[in-house]
GROMACS .gro file of C-alpha atoms in nm:
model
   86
    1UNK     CA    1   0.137  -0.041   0.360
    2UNK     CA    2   0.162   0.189   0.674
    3UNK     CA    3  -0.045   0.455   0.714
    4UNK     CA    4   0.230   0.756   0.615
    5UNK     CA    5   0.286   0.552   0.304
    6UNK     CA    6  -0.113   0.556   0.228
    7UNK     CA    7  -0.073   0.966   0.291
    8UNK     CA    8   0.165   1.038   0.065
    9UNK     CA    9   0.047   0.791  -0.206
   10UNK     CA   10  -0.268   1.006  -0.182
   11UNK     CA   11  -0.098   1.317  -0.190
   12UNK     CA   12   0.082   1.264  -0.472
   13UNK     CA   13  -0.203   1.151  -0.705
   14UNK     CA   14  -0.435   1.493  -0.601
   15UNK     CA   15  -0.110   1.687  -0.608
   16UNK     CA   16  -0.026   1.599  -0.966
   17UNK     CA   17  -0.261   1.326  -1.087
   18UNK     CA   18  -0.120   1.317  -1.419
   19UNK     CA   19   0.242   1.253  -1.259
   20UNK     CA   20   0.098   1.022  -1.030
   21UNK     CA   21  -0.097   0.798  -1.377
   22UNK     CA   22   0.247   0.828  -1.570
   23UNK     CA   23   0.438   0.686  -1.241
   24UNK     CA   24   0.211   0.394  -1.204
   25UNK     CA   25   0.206   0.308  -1.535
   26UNK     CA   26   0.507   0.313  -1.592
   27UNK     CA   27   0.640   0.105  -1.266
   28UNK     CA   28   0.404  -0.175  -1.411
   29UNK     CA   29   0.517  -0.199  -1.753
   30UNK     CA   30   0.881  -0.185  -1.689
   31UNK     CA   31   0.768  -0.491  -1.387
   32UNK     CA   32   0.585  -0.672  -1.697
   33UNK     CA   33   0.833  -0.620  -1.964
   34UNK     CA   34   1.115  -0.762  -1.654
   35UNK     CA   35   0.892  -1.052  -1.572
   36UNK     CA   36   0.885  -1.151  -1.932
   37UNK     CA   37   1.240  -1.128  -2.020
   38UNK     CA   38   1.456  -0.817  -2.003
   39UNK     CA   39   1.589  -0.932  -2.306
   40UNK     CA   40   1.291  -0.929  -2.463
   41UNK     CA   41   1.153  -0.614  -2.376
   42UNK     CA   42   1.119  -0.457  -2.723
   43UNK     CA   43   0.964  -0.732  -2.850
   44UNK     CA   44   0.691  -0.675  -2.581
   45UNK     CA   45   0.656  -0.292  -2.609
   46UNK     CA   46   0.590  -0.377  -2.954
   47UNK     CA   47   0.350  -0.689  -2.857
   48UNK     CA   48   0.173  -0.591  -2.590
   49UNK     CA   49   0.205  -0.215  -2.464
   50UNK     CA   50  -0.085  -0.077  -2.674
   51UNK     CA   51  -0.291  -0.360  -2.502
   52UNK     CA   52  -0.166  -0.270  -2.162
   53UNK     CA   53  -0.285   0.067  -2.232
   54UNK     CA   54  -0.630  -0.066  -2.336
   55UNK     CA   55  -0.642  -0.238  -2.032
   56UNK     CA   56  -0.594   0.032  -1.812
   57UNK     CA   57  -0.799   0.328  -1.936
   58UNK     CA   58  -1.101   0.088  -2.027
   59UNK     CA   59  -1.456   0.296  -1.941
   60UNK     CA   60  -1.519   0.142  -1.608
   61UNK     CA   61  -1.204  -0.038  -1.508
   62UNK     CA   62  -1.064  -0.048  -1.150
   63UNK     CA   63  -0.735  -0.211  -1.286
   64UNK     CA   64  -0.540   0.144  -1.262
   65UNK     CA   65  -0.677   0.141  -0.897
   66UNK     CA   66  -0.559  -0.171  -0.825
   67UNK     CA   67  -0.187  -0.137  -0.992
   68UNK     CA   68  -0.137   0.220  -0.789
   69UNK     CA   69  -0.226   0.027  -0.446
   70UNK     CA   70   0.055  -0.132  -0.288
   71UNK     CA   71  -0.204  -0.437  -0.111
   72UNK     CA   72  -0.367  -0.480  -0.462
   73UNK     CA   73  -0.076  -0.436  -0.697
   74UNK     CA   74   0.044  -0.799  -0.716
   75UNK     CA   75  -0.285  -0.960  -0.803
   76UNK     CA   76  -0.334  -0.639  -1.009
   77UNK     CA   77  -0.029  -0.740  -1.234
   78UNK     CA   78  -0.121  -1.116  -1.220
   79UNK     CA   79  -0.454  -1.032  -1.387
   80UNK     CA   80  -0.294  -0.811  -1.654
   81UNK     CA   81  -0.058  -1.093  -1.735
   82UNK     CA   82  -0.389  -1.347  -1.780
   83UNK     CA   83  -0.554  -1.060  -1.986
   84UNK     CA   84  -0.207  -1.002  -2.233
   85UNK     CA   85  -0.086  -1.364  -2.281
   86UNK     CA   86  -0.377  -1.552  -2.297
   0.00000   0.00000   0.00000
């Protein structure tokens, strides 16, 4: 990640951090639901999205961290995929 893309990541979540939560959320649920089968992607809303949510606003979890930076985001997903399926 370059260092204008760093900027405006950082702008954006003190700008509107609420925005910026929704966004990354978001990016990797619909990248979780894909990896799992796009025709299967009610079935995992129902299954798993309250458990993704869990995940992410645990008391003392980096894992939001992690998912909203680009260098972090793959291993980030990786780890919520261990942490859902198994």
């Amino acid at each position: 990640m370059g260092m204008l893309e760093k900027i405006g990541q950082w702008v954006e979540e003190k700008v509107d951090p609420a925005e910026h939560r929704l966004e990354v959320t978001n990016k990797a649920q619909i990248e979780l639901m894909m990896a799992f089968g796009e025709d299967k992607s009610g079935v995992w809303i129902d299954a798993y999205s309250r458990r993704f949510r869990e995940l992410i606003d645990e008391e003392g979890s980096v894992l939001f961290n992690r998912l909203a930076d680009s260098e972090t985001h793959n291993d980030a997903i990786e780890e919520v995929k261990r942490k859902l399926y198994h």
